[in-house]
Each structure stands twice: as C-alpha cells, then as structure tokens.
Amino acid sequence: MNGFNADGFNADGFNAARLLEHKAGVAGAAILAVAALVAVVAPLLIPADALDVTRVTDPPWQAPGAGHWLGTDHTGRSIALLMVQGAGTSLFVGLTAAVLAVAIGALVGVVSGHFGGLLAGALLRVTDFFLVLPALVLAIALSTVLPRGLSTIVLAIGLTSWPSTARVVRAQTLTIEARPFVERARALGGGHGHVIARHVMPSVVPLVLVNATLAVASAIVAESTLAFLGLGDPTRISWGALLHQAQLHGAVPQRAWWFLLPPGAAIVVVVLAFTLVGRALEAVVTPKR
Amino acid sequence: MRVKLCALLATAATLGLATPPATAEGPDILKVAIVQQIDSMNPFLAVFQSSTEIGRLMYDYLTAYAADDQRVTEGLANRWEPSADKLTWTFTVPKGKAWSDGEPITAQDVAFTYNLMLTNEVARTANGSFVTNFSSVTATDNQTVVIKTKAPQVTMLALDIPIVPKHVWEKVGDIKDYANDQMPVVGSGPFVLTEHVPGQFIKLRVNNTYWRGAAKIDELHFVYFQNSDAAVQALGKGEVHLVNRMTPAQFDSLRDKADVARNKAQGRRFTELLINPGAQTNAGEPIGDGNPALKDVRVRRAIAQAIDLDALLQRVSLGYAEKGAGLVPPVFGKWHWQPSPSEERKFDPAAANAALDAAGFPRKADGTRFSLRLTGRAGRAYDEQASEFLKRQLGDIGIPLDVRLVSDNQLNEVTTAATYDLAFSGWATNIDPDFVLGLHTCAQRPGADGKGGTTDAYFCDKTYDELYARQLSEFDEGKRVEIVKQMQARFYDQVPSVVLAYDNALEAYRSDRFARFTTQPAQGGVIMAQNGMWGYYGAEPVVRATSATSWVGWGVLLVGFMAVVLTVMVRTNRRQATAEERE
C-alpha cells in the first residue's frame, strides 16, 4: 500500500493505459461488454410470444439443431432466447447486490476507521458477527422469510457479503489517517467531513472499485445458487432460474444436456470475466503487489 | 500416496457395488424405492402415507377393499350386521386366522384395539376420527365384536384402523414412546417387519401364516432415496424394482427403456385453485384479506370460465391427468361427478368478459378490472408452470395476476389465514367420500384464532351443509351416491375452488424381474399407495433363467477388480517416476 498515493490514482488519476497492459483484464472487459450489450439490446428484439409458455408451439425437449440452435426446454421455448433474456436479470442482480454490499462495507469501514473508539468497536463486532455467519445459509434464510422477488435476492446477497469489504476499507482508512498530511489537515482545522471527503475517500475509492468488481462475480454466483434452490424470483428468467427449472422439470432424466450446460457455462464465463477485470484493476491500483 | 490408494480402493468397492447384482439362486426380493420418511412404525401414531402403507402390510383391518373394484370385502371380519336402528354393528371374526407368531386372531384383539383408542388419547393420534362416534366396543365371545355408536355412522365398513395383537400390546406401557421395533414385529398382514434402519432401508419378510395364503415373493425391501430423480436412475440400473410418484418428465424418460414397464394409473389426488369466497370464521367474523370482488359468485364463475383446463392438462400435466370436475376423482367410479352438458362451464373468455361487465366490474382505462394475488408453492413444478398459464388467461379477461410462489410453510399460513385471492391446493381422497366432502362444511371453518378446523376453501353454504348431513345418515348406497353427486354439483356451481385436474399416479417396475403386480382397481389402478396391500401381495417374480448369467456377473466383477489393481500399480509407478524426476 506504500506506493499507493504516489503511483496510483491520486497522482495520475485513473490511468487507462496501465489497465491495457493487463491482457487478461482486457479480455474480461471485452466479454463483459458483449454480455452487457446482449442483456440490454436482446430483450428488445425478442418477440413477446417467444418466451410465453402459453403461446409457444414448438415441441418440448428438442435437441440443438437447425430450428433452435440451443434446443428447447420442457415447454418448447428456445433455450438460446431464454439465455439471452436471463443475462439481464443475472447481471442486474449481480451488479446491484455488489453495489449494495460494497456501499455498506465502505460506509462501515470508513466510519469505524475514521472515528475509532466505542463506535468502531461496536461496528467491528457487527462486522465480525456477519463475517463468521455462513453467508449462503443466511441468504437462504432471508430469502425464505421475505416475500419472493428481485429486491429480496439483492437484499439477501447484499446483506451477507459486505463484511470483507468493510475490513479492507477500514484497514486502508487507518493507513491513510496515520499519514502526516492528514495530521497537517487536522492541525489546520479540517473537520471530520473535510478529512473524510478530501483525504480518506480519494484513496479508498479505487480500492472500493476493485472490491466491487470482484464482489459482482461472487454476487452472480450467489444469485444463481439461490435461484437454483428455487428461492429466486420465480416469475423472472435468470441463468440460475434456468438451472432450477431444468432440474425441476426433469432435464436430468430426459438427458437434456442443452438445458443444463448453457446457463452453467454462461455463469462461469461472466464470473471469470468479472474476476479478470477485478484482478487487473487491483494490479493497477496497487502496482507493487 | 496412502490416501490415494485408499481412495482408489474405495472407488473399486463402489464400482463393485454398481455392477448389476448377480442373479444367483436366492430369495425373491422385491426392492421398492421410497422418498418419504417414516414418522413412526407404531400404527397408532403413524400418519405419513409411507408409514400407513407399511402399516397395511403388517396389520390387517377389520374390513378390506377388494383389489378389482374397491368394494368392501373380508378383512379380519368376514361377516357384519347392523341393527335396525343402525346404532349397533356386529362383526364376526372367523376361526383359523393367526398372528405371525402363531397365536390365533380373535375378536378380543379387535375389541382391545378399539378400546385402547377410546380410552387412551395418544392412541387416537392417527385414526381417532373413526372412533369418536363409538360409545362402546365389546367382544361377546372370541368370534364376535359388537360396536355401539352414538349416532348412525356410514363409515362403519371403512374403519381404516390397523388391528394390533392384544397379547403383545397389552404389555405396552406408554403408547407415545413405543416405537414398535421388537423385531420381528408380530402382525396379521402378508408381511412381517424384520429390520428398519431410519433413512436407509426397511426390510419385511413374507408371513407364511397369512390367512389369504403366503405372498409369492420372499422378502420386501423399501430403500430410501434422497429424491425421485435418483430413484428413477436406480430403477434404470436395476438396483430397485418398483418406483412410484414419478413426474411426467421422469415417466416419459422411461418410455423406451428395456426391461422397464410403466403403469399410468388413475390417482386419488386432485389439484385445485382456491378462490377466496370472502373467508369467515366459524362464528361468521370476516378473516383474512381476500379481494371483496370474489364474494360475488358471478365473478368466481367468470374466473372459472376463463381458465382453459384442457390447455393446463396438455401443457402443464403433459397429459398425465384427467380434466377436473367434481371433488371426488374418477378412480372412485360411482362417487365421481361430471357436469352434464348444460351444467358444464366451457372455456369461454368472451362469456367470462361479458359476465364480469354484467356483474359491475367494467374495464378501467388501462383495460383491467381489478388485480388478484395468485399464491402457489415454489419448487412444485405444477404451480410454477400453471401460474404462467393462469396469468395469461385471466389477463385476457382484464384481471392481472400478481404471482407469488412461496415456501410450503408460507403457503400453509396464507391459506389458513385466508390472506389469498387465488391459491393452488390439492387433496388426496379416500374411497369413502365423507372426508373430502366434510372439508367444505361451515363447521370446518376455523375459530377466531385461526385454529380448530381444516376447511379447504372457506366454503360455507346452507344447501351443501344440509346435503352433507343427509348423506351421513343415508344407508342406502344408491341414494347416498345421488346426494354426494348433488353436493359436488353445488360445489361446482358455487366455485369456492376450481378442481383443475385429477393427477395420474405414475409408476414403473422392472419387467425383467417381476411379471405382474395386482393393481387396485383392476382397470387403470395403482400398484403402490393403494387402499390395501394388493400391489405387494400380488407381486409375481419372473420365472428364473439358468444361473449362467451369474457367471457373467462375477466375470464382470473380476475384470473390473483387475482393472483397478492394474491402475493402482501403474499410478504408483508413475508417482515414483515423477518423484524421482523432481529430485
């Protein structure tokens, strides 16, 4: 963390050129761009009837072929269209849950790092509490109790995955606050608001950004897990929900690999892409690591 | 390295297990896959379907239901006679029937069982409803039981109570804690329980003293599976011989499988869509928050008319069901009611639209009339898919649905607290329709605390209740059938719920090991989950081929084992090689 201030964001700002040096990161970003484009544009192009189980006319359980190049599901809907439609939900839940988690984590981290004392003690105990709770179990419990829906899933994932971010951000806050320039700012009469906004935040934000990118990856996996277990929003199509339906409606005894494989592969690819981008960002932000 | 070796040996062991069992000469064993757990082997406490099914194999009832047409037939008693006022019933338990330990079965055993239930509240846990109307049960001699009832009771020949041996059970101190696991368990049924490892297997052997004659198989094993997918896979491999409760997809996947025969049977279950008719407690206080528009019977009829039952049947049940009508499924022949063409509500969205307009619910500017919540169970394939159809079909008549698929417990809460507009539900029915009809009487509505009744749909209708009381004391079966049909017609007309479908029971068995099973009823009947034990009792093993196959089995095993040994040796060598290279 030593060279952080001098070489990282504060001195040069965000240096895009340095990110481009990381080829894997660029590849990840390219995959994400394609996924985002598909998620945004494709639903506008899919005819409404194509995914309506009451309107489709194709036979169910068709193997991939000329008509449907990823086959059809148990109701005769095209898997390829379902995949495209599901991308939006998976990415949306992943992103919002990650933003929620990182926001909570950053807030708790900065506040506990900056103010210290009793408040920090209390916040840290809460963090520890959430850290030792098995996140998946807690998320399952939450999404069982709360009414079904996208917001529940986002909340369940967000509320269970913030503690690690809080820890990292707190550590960074403590490092920054120990610096002489923060002491000088205080001596010159800078209040809490000034120190946090002008000195702590600028060096915490890049870290938070990296954390958020990596958190998206785990949030997408969490969403898929919950949806697969049947705890997702049952009225929406996501990749996890597709796996759930495949399992529920008997893709295994039907040996319909084309119903199980594409959603699984899509989750792996997108999660990998987020991880690659996150790692590249991390390397840029902390070059000496 | 050692760990690796162990792992490999473990793999070898499992591989050995996975090879088809050698069909050497030995006992004929029928292995049945079960998914549901056993709550108790104590027949006074067992309520799960799985437990009562095994109870039927261990203990006979006073009367039984014939395999071919489900009429009442000889159980432990072979003759019965009601008095003129229908308050006194005399049953005759003939000589010559014996418990599995050789003791004779007498009227004393019957009287002991019923009196235990009359005097001990715990003994009434599972089947108490059958004896609440009894005033006394006495064995006047070893062959005669006299039962006196407080009021005439039509279900006297449908007392589904396992009769237990007095000489064993009179020594039992506390029914509540008695697990009934003194193996082999003394019983009167075609099989004797010999071993039970919870969560793994249940073993029974044939009862050679069974009064109908010993079954054709020697042993009957129930093997537990985590889910039905695994059970179906095991059937395909021949590890089990009989599987039931399959999903349509699983059933379809076995269509062309060699050595597997499928049985598509009429089931005892129906699936329904509850329509909250303005739920009230038994005191008439409103309860829950159902949409007030649904209190109007014209609205409920319009909703029922807008549901395309045929589409649900074909697309959701994949054809493995029958179109819904009355409360009693068609498997119970004479009690089943079908609307006449003039009574039938045909699928007609236009008529439904017109009816809603006439009822005073015109479409608003956005094309909707009012919105409703549809509650179902998440993870139940039918609910997840049918809700999409209902959403579309009711949307077409201007009623947008807010679909809420929730957990089992939440669904229970919602339906008991009446906080639903529309909800999926379903019941399994008995041969005697009294139970399923009784669910819809005013008296079954709960009290203010939400307890004290098991109403299904919060239905409360004077006409229906009067008919219910009449059928309860109608001993002429022809007349009672007529009343029961009138009740179903009234229910259909008032639509507190729409019976969507009668689900088929989907079963399959290994036809290379078992030639046939006795189904109940004979036409389109089930093998498992019968009102009786005929399916297992009538199982006929295939006549054995020569024992040549067993050599093939051992050969496969030997080759497999050698391959594993070889792999271990090769791997050990390679590991050494790399270890040397590393150094």
Coordinates of N, CA, C and O in Angstrom, one line a residue, chain B residues 447-552:
Chain B
G447 N -61.8 -21.1 14.1 CA -62.2 -20.1 15.1 C -61.4 -18.8 14.9 O -60.6 -18.7 13.9
A448 N -61.7 -17.9 15.7 CA -61.1 -16.5 15.6 C -59.5 -16.6 15.6 O -58.8 -15.8 15.0
D449 N -59.0 -17.6 16.4 CA -57.5 -17.7 16.5 C -56.9 -18.5 15.3 O -55.7 -18.7 15.3
G450 N -57.8 -18.8 14.3 CA -57.3 -19.5 13.1 C -57.1 -21.0 13.3 O -56.6 -21.7 12.5
K451 N -57.5 -21.5 14.5 CA -57.4 -22.9 14.8 C -58.8 -23.6 14.9 O -59.8 -22.9 15.0
G452 N -58.8 -24.9 14.9 CA -60.0 -25.6 15.2 C -60.8 -26.1 14.0 O -61.9 -26.4 14.2
G453 N -60.2 -26.0 12.8 CA -60.9 -26.5 11.7 C -59.9 -26.8 10.6 O -58.9 -26.2 10.5
T454 N -60.3 -27.7 9.6 CA -59.5 -27.9 8.5 C -60.2 -27.6 7.2 O -60.3 -28.4 6.3
T455 N -60.8 -26.4 7.1 CA -61.5 -26.1 5.9 C -60.6 -26.0 4.8 O -59.4 -25.7 5.0
D456 N -61.0 -26.3 3.6 CA -60.2 -26.3 2.4 C -60.3 -24.9 1.8 O -59.3 -24.3 1.4
A457 N -61.5 -24.5 1.6 CA -61.7 -23.3 0.7 C -62.5 -22.2 1.4 O -63.0 -21.3 0.7
Y458 N -62.8 -22.3 2.7 CA -63.6 -21.4 3.4 C -65.0 -21.3 2.8 O -65.7 -20.3 2.8
F459 N -65.4 -22.5 2.4 CA -66.8 -22.6 1.8 C -67.8 -22.7 2.9 O -67.5 -23.5 3.9
C460 N -68.9 -22.0 2.8 CA -70.0 -22.2 3.8 C -71.3 -22.0 3.1 O -71.6 -20.9 2.7
D461 N -72.0 -23.1 2.9 CA -73.2 -23.0 2.1 C -74.3 -23.8 2.8 O -74.1 -25.0 3.1
K462 N -75.5 -23.2 3.0 CA -76.5 -23.9 3.7 C -77.0 -25.2 3.0 O -77.1 -26.3 3.5
T463 N -77.2 -25.0 1.7 CA -77.7 -26.2 0.9 C -76.7 -27.3 1.0 O -77.1 -28.5 1.1
Y464 N -75.4 -27.0 0.8 CA -74.3 -28.0 0.9 C -74.3 -28.7 2.2 O -74.3 -29.9 2.3
D465 N -74.4 -27.9 3.3 CA -74.4 -28.5 4.6 C -75.6 -29.4 4.9 O -75.4 -30.5 5.5
E466 N -76.7 -29.0 4.4 CA -77.9 -29.9 4.6 C -77.7 -31.2 3.9 O -78.0 -32.3 4.4
L467 N -77.2 -31.2 2.6 CA -76.9 -32.4 1.9 C -75.9 -33.2 2.6 O -76.0 -34.5 2.6
Y468 N -74.9 -32.6 3.2 CA -73.8 -33.3 3.9 C -74.4 -34.1 5.0 O -74.1 -35.3 5.2
A469 N -75.3 -33.4 5.8 CA -75.9 -34.1 7.0 C -76.7 -35.3 6.5 O -76.8 -36.4 7.1
R470 N -77.4 -35.1 5.4 CA -78.3 -36.2 4.8 C -77.5 -37.4 4.4 O -77.9 -38.5 4.7
Q471 N -76.4 -37.2 3.7 CA -75.6 -38.3 3.2 C -75.0 -39.1 4.3 O -74.8 -40.3 4.2
L472 N -74.7 -38.4 5.5 CA -74.1 -39.1 6.6 C -75.0 -40.1 7.2 O -74.5 -41.1 7.8
S473 N -76.3 -39.9 7.1 CA -77.2 -40.9 7.7 C -78.0 -41.7 6.7 O -79.0 -42.3 7.0
E474 N -77.5 -41.6 5.5 CA -78.2 -42.4 4.4 C -77.5 -43.7 4.2 O -76.4 -43.8 3.7
F475 N -78.2 -44.8 4.6 CA -77.5 -46.1 4.5 C -77.8 -46.8 3.2 O -77.3 -47.9 2.9
D476 N -78.8 -46.3 2.4 CA -79.0 -46.9 1.1 C -77.9 -46.3 0.1 O -77.9 -45.1 -0.1
E477 N -77.0 -47.1 -0.3 CA -75.9 -46.6 -1.0 C -76.3 -45.9 -2.3 O -75.7 -44.8 -2.6
G478 N -77.3 -46.4 -3.0 CA -77.7 -45.7 -4.3 C -78.1 -44.3 -4.0 O -77.8 -43.4 -4.7
K479 N -78.9 -44.1 -2.9 CA -79.4 -42.8 -2.6 C -78.3 -41.9 -2.1 O -78.2 -40.7 -2.4
R480 N -77.3 -42.5 -1.3 CA -76.2 -41.7 -0.8 C -75.4 -41.2 -2.0 O -74.9 -40.1 -2.0
V481 N -75.1 -42.1 -3.0 CA -74.4 -41.6 -4.2 C -75.0 -40.4 -4.8 O -74.4 -39.5 -5.2
E482 N -76.4 -40.5 -4.9 CA -77.1 -39.4 -5.5 C -76.9 -38.1 -4.8 O -76.6 -37.0 -5.3
I483 N -76.9 -38.1 -3.4 CA -76.7 -36.9 -2.6 C -75.3 -36.4 -2.7 O -75.1 -35.2 -2.9
V484 N -74.4 -37.4 -2.7 CA -72.9 -37.0 -2.9 C -72.7 -36.2 -4.2 O -72.0 -35.3 -4.3
K485 N -73.4 -36.7 -5.2 CA -73.3 -36.1 -6.5 C -73.9 -34.7 -6.5 O -73.3 -33.7 -7.1
Q486 N -75.1 -34.6 -5.8 CA -75.7 -33.2 -5.7 C -74.8 -32.3 -5.0 O -74.7 -31.1 -5.4
M487 N -74.1 -32.8 -4.0 CA -73.1 -31.9 -3.2 C -72.0 -31.4 -4.2 O -71.7 -30.2 -4.1
Q488 N -71.5 -32.3 -5.0 CA -70.4 -31.9 -5.9 C -70.9 -30.9 -6.9 O -70.2 -30.0 -7.3
A489 N -72.2 -31.1 -7.3 CA -72.7 -30.2 -8.3 C -72.9 -28.8 -7.7 O -72.6 -27.7 -8.3
R490 N -73.3 -28.7 -6.4 CA -73.5 -27.5 -5.7 C -72.1 -26.8 -5.6 O -72.0 -25.6 -5.7
F491 N -71.1 -27.6 -5.2 CA -69.8 -27.0 -5.0 C -69.3 -26.4 -6.4 O -68.7 -25.4 -6.4
Y492 N -69.5 -27.2 -7.4 CA -69.1 -26.7 -8.8 C -69.8 -25.4 -9.1 O -69.2 -24.5 -9.7
D493 N -71.1 -25.3 -8.8 CA -71.9 -24.2 -9.1 C -71.4 -22.9 -8.3 O -71.4 -21.8 -8.9
Q494 N -71.0 -23.1 -7.1 CA -70.7 -22.0 -6.2 C -69.2 -21.6 -6.3 O -68.8 -20.6 -5.8
V495 N -68.4 -22.5 -6.9 CA -67.0 -22.3 -7.1 C -66.2 -21.6 -6.0 O -65.5 -20.6 -6.3
P496 N -66.1 -22.2 -4.8 CA -65.1 -21.7 -3.9 C -63.7 -22.2 -4.3 O -62.7 -21.7 -3.8
S497 N -63.7 -23.1 -5.2 CA -62.4 -23.6 -5.8 C -62.7 -24.2 -7.1 O -63.8 -24.8 -7.3
V498 N -61.7 -24.2 -8.0 CA -61.9 -24.9 -9.3 C -61.0 -26.1 -9.2 O -59.8 -26.0 -9.0
V499 N -61.7 -27.3 -9.4 CA -60.9 -28.5 -9.5 C -60.2 -28.5 -10.9 O -60.9 -28.6 -11.9
L500 N -58.9 -28.4 -10.9 CA -58.2 -28.3 -12.2 C -58.0 -29.6 -12.8 O -58.2 -29.8 -14.0
A501 N -57.5 -30.6 -12.0 CA -57.1 -31.9 -12.7 C -57.1 -32.9 -11.6 O -56.8 -32.7 -10.4
Y502 N -57.3 -34.2 -12.0 CA -57.0 -35.3 -11.2 C -55.7 -35.9 -11.7 O -55.6 -36.4 -12.8
D503 N -54.7 -35.8 -10.9 CA -53.3 -36.3 -11.4 C -53.3 -37.8 -11.5 O -53.8 -38.5 -10.7
N504 N -52.6 -38.2 -12.5 CA -52.3 -39.6 -12.7 C -51.2 -40.0 -11.7 O -50.4 -39.2 -11.3
A505 N -51.3 -41.3 -11.2 CA -50.2 -41.8 -10.4 C -49.3 -42.5 -11.4 O -49.7 -43.4 -12.1
L506 N -48.0 -42.1 -11.4 CA -47.1 -42.6 -12.4 C -46.1 -43.6 -11.7 O -45.4 -43.2 -10.8
E507 N -46.1 -44.8 -12.2 CA -45.3 -45.9 -11.5 C -44.5 -46.6 -12.6 O -44.9 -46.6 -13.8
A508 N -43.4 -47.3 -12.2 CA -42.7 -48.1 -13.2 C -42.1 -49.3 -12.4 O -41.7 -49.1 -11.2
Y509 N -41.9 -50.4 -13.1 CA -41.2 -51.5 -12.4 C -40.3 -52.3 -13.4 O -40.5 -52.1 -14.6
R510 N -39.4 -53.1 -12.8 CA -38.5 -53.9 -13.7 C -39.3 -55.1 -14.2 O -39.6 -56.0 -13.4
S511 N -39.5 -55.1 -15.5 CA -40.3 -56.2 -16.1 C -39.4 -57.5 -16.2 O -39.9 -58.5 -16.5
D512 N -38.1 -57.3 -16.1 CA -37.2 -58.5 -16.2 C -37.2 -59.3 -14.9 O -36.7 -60.4 -14.9
R513 N -37.7 -58.6 -13.8 CA -37.7 -59.4 -12.6 C -39.1 -59.7 -12.1 O -39.3 -60.7 -11.4
F514 N -40.0 -58.9 -12.5 CA -41.4 -59.1 -12.0 C -42.4 -59.1 -13.1 O -42.4 -58.2 -14.0
A515 N -43.2 -60.2 -13.2 CA -44.1 -60.4 -14.3 C -45.3 -59.5 -14.2 O -45.7 -58.8 -15.2
R516 N -45.9 -59.4 -13.0 CA -47.0 -58.6 -12.9 C -47.3 -58.2 -11.4 O -46.8 -58.9 -10.5
F517 N -48.0 -57.1 -11.2 CA -48.5 -56.7 -9.9 C -50.0 -56.6 -9.9 O -50.6 -56.4 -11.0
T518 N -50.6 -56.7 -8.8 CA -52.0 -56.6 -8.7 C -52.3 -55.1 -8.5 O -51.8 -54.4 -7.6
T519 N -53.1 -54.5 -9.4 CA -53.4 -53.1 -9.3 C -54.8 -53.0 -8.7 O -55.6 -53.9 -8.7
Q520 N -55.0 -51.8 -8.1 CA -56.3 -51.5 -7.5 C -56.8 -50.1 -7.9 O -56.1 -49.2 -7.7
P521 N -57.9 -50.0 -8.6 CA -58.8 -51.1 -9.1 C -58.1 -51.8 -10.3 O -57.0 -51.4 -10.8
A522 N -58.7 -52.9 -10.8 CA -58.1 -53.7 -11.8 C -57.8 -52.9 -13.0 O -56.7 -53.1 -13.6
Q523 N -58.7 -52.0 -13.4 CA -58.5 -51.2 -14.6 C -57.9 -49.9 -14.3 O -58.5 -49.1 -13.5
G524 N -56.7 -49.5 -14.8 CA -56.1 -48.2 -14.5 C -55.8 -48.0 -13.1 O -55.8 -46.8 -12.6
G525 N -55.5 -49.0 -12.3 CA -55.3 -48.9 -10.9 C -53.8 -48.7 -10.6 O -52.9 -48.8 -11.4
V526 N -53.5 -48.4 -9.3 CA -52.1 -48.2 -8.8 C -51.6 -49.5 -8.2 O -52.3 -50.4 -7.8
I527 N -50.2 -49.6 -8.2 CA -49.5 -50.7 -7.5 C -49.2 -50.3 -6.1 O -49.4 -51.0 -5.2
M528 N -48.6 -49.1 -6.0 CA -48.3 -48.6 -4.7 C -49.4 -47.6 -4.2 O -50.2 -47.1 -5.0
A529 N -49.4 -47.2 -2.9 CA -50.3 -46.3 -2.4 C -51.8 -46.7 -2.6 O -52.6 -45.8 -3.0
Q530 N -52.0 -48.0 -2.5 CA -53.4 -48.4 -2.6 C -54.2 -48.3 -1.3 O -53.6 -48.0 -0.3
N531 N -55.5 -48.6 -1.4 CA -56.2 -48.8 -0.2 C -56.2 -50.2 0.2 O -57.2 -50.9 0.2
G532 N -55.0 -50.7 0.4 CA -54.8 -52.1 0.7 C -53.3 -52.5 0.4 O -52.5 -51.6 0.2
M533 N -53.1 -53.8 0.4 CA -51.7 -54.2 0.3 C -51.5 -55.1 -1.0 O -50.6 -55.8 -1.1
W534 N -52.5 -55.0 -1.9 CA -52.6 -56.0 -3.0 C -51.4 -55.9 -3.9 O -51.0 -56.9 -4.5
G535 N -50.9 -54.7 -4.2 CA -49.8 -54.5 -5.1 C -48.6 -55.3 -4.7 O -48.0 -56.0 -5.6
Y536 N -48.2 -55.3 -3.4 CA -47.0 -56.0 -3.0 C -47.4 -57.5 -2.8 O -46.6 -58.4 -3.2
Y537 N -48.6 -57.7 -2.3 CA -49.0 -59.1 -2.0 C -49.1 -59.9 -3.3 O -48.8 -61.1 -3.4
G538 N -49.5 -59.2 -4.4 CA -49.8 -59.9 -5.6 C -48.6 -59.9 -6.6 O -48.7 -60.2 -7.8
A539 N -47.4 -59.4 -6.1 CA -46.2 -59.3 -7.0 C -45.8 -60.7 -7.4 O -45.6 -61.6 -6.6
E540 N -45.6 -60.9 -8.7 CA -45.2 -62.2 -9.2 C -43.8 -62.1 -9.9 O -43.7 -61.5 -10.9
P541 N -42.8 -62.8 -9.3 CA -41.5 -62.7 -9.9 C -41.5 -63.5 -11.2 O -42.2 -64.4 -11.4
V542 N -40.6 -63.0 -12.1 CA -40.4 -63.7 -13.3 C -39.7 -65.1 -13.1 O -38.9 -65.2 -12.2
V543 N -40.1 -66.1 -13.8 CA -39.5 -67.4 -13.6 C -38.0 -67.2 -14.0 O -37.7 -66.7 -15.0
R544 N -37.2 -67.8 -13.1 CA -35.7 -67.6 -13.2 C -35.2 -68.2 -14.5 O -35.5 -69.3 -14.8
A545 N -34.2 -67.5 -15.1 CA -33.4 -68.1 -16.2 C -32.4 -69.0 -15.5 O -32.3 -69.1 -14.3
T546 N -31.6 -69.7 -16.4 CA -30.5 -70.5 -15.8 C -29.5 -69.6 -15.1 O -29.5 -68.4 -15.3
S547 N -28.6 -70.2 -14.3 CA -27.7 -69.4 -13.5 C -26.5 -69.0 -14.3 O -25.5 -68.5 -13.7
A548 N -26.5 -69.2 -15.6 CA -25.4 -68.7 -16.4 C -25.1 -67.3 -16.2 O -23.9 -66.8 -16.2
T549 N -26.2 -66.5 -16.1 CA -26.0 -65.0 -16.0 C -25.1 -64.7 -14.8 O -24.4 -63.7 -14.8
S550 N -25.2 -65.5 -13.7 CA -24.5 -65.1 -12.6 C -23.0 -65.2 -12.8 O -22.2 -64.4 -12.3
W551 N -22.5 -66.2 -13.7 CA -21.1 -66.2 -14.1 C -20.7 -65.0 -14.8 O -19.6 -64.4 -14.5
V552 N -21.6 -64.5 -15.7 CA -21.2 -63.2 -16.4 C -21.0 -62.1 -15.3 O -20.1 -61.4 -15.4

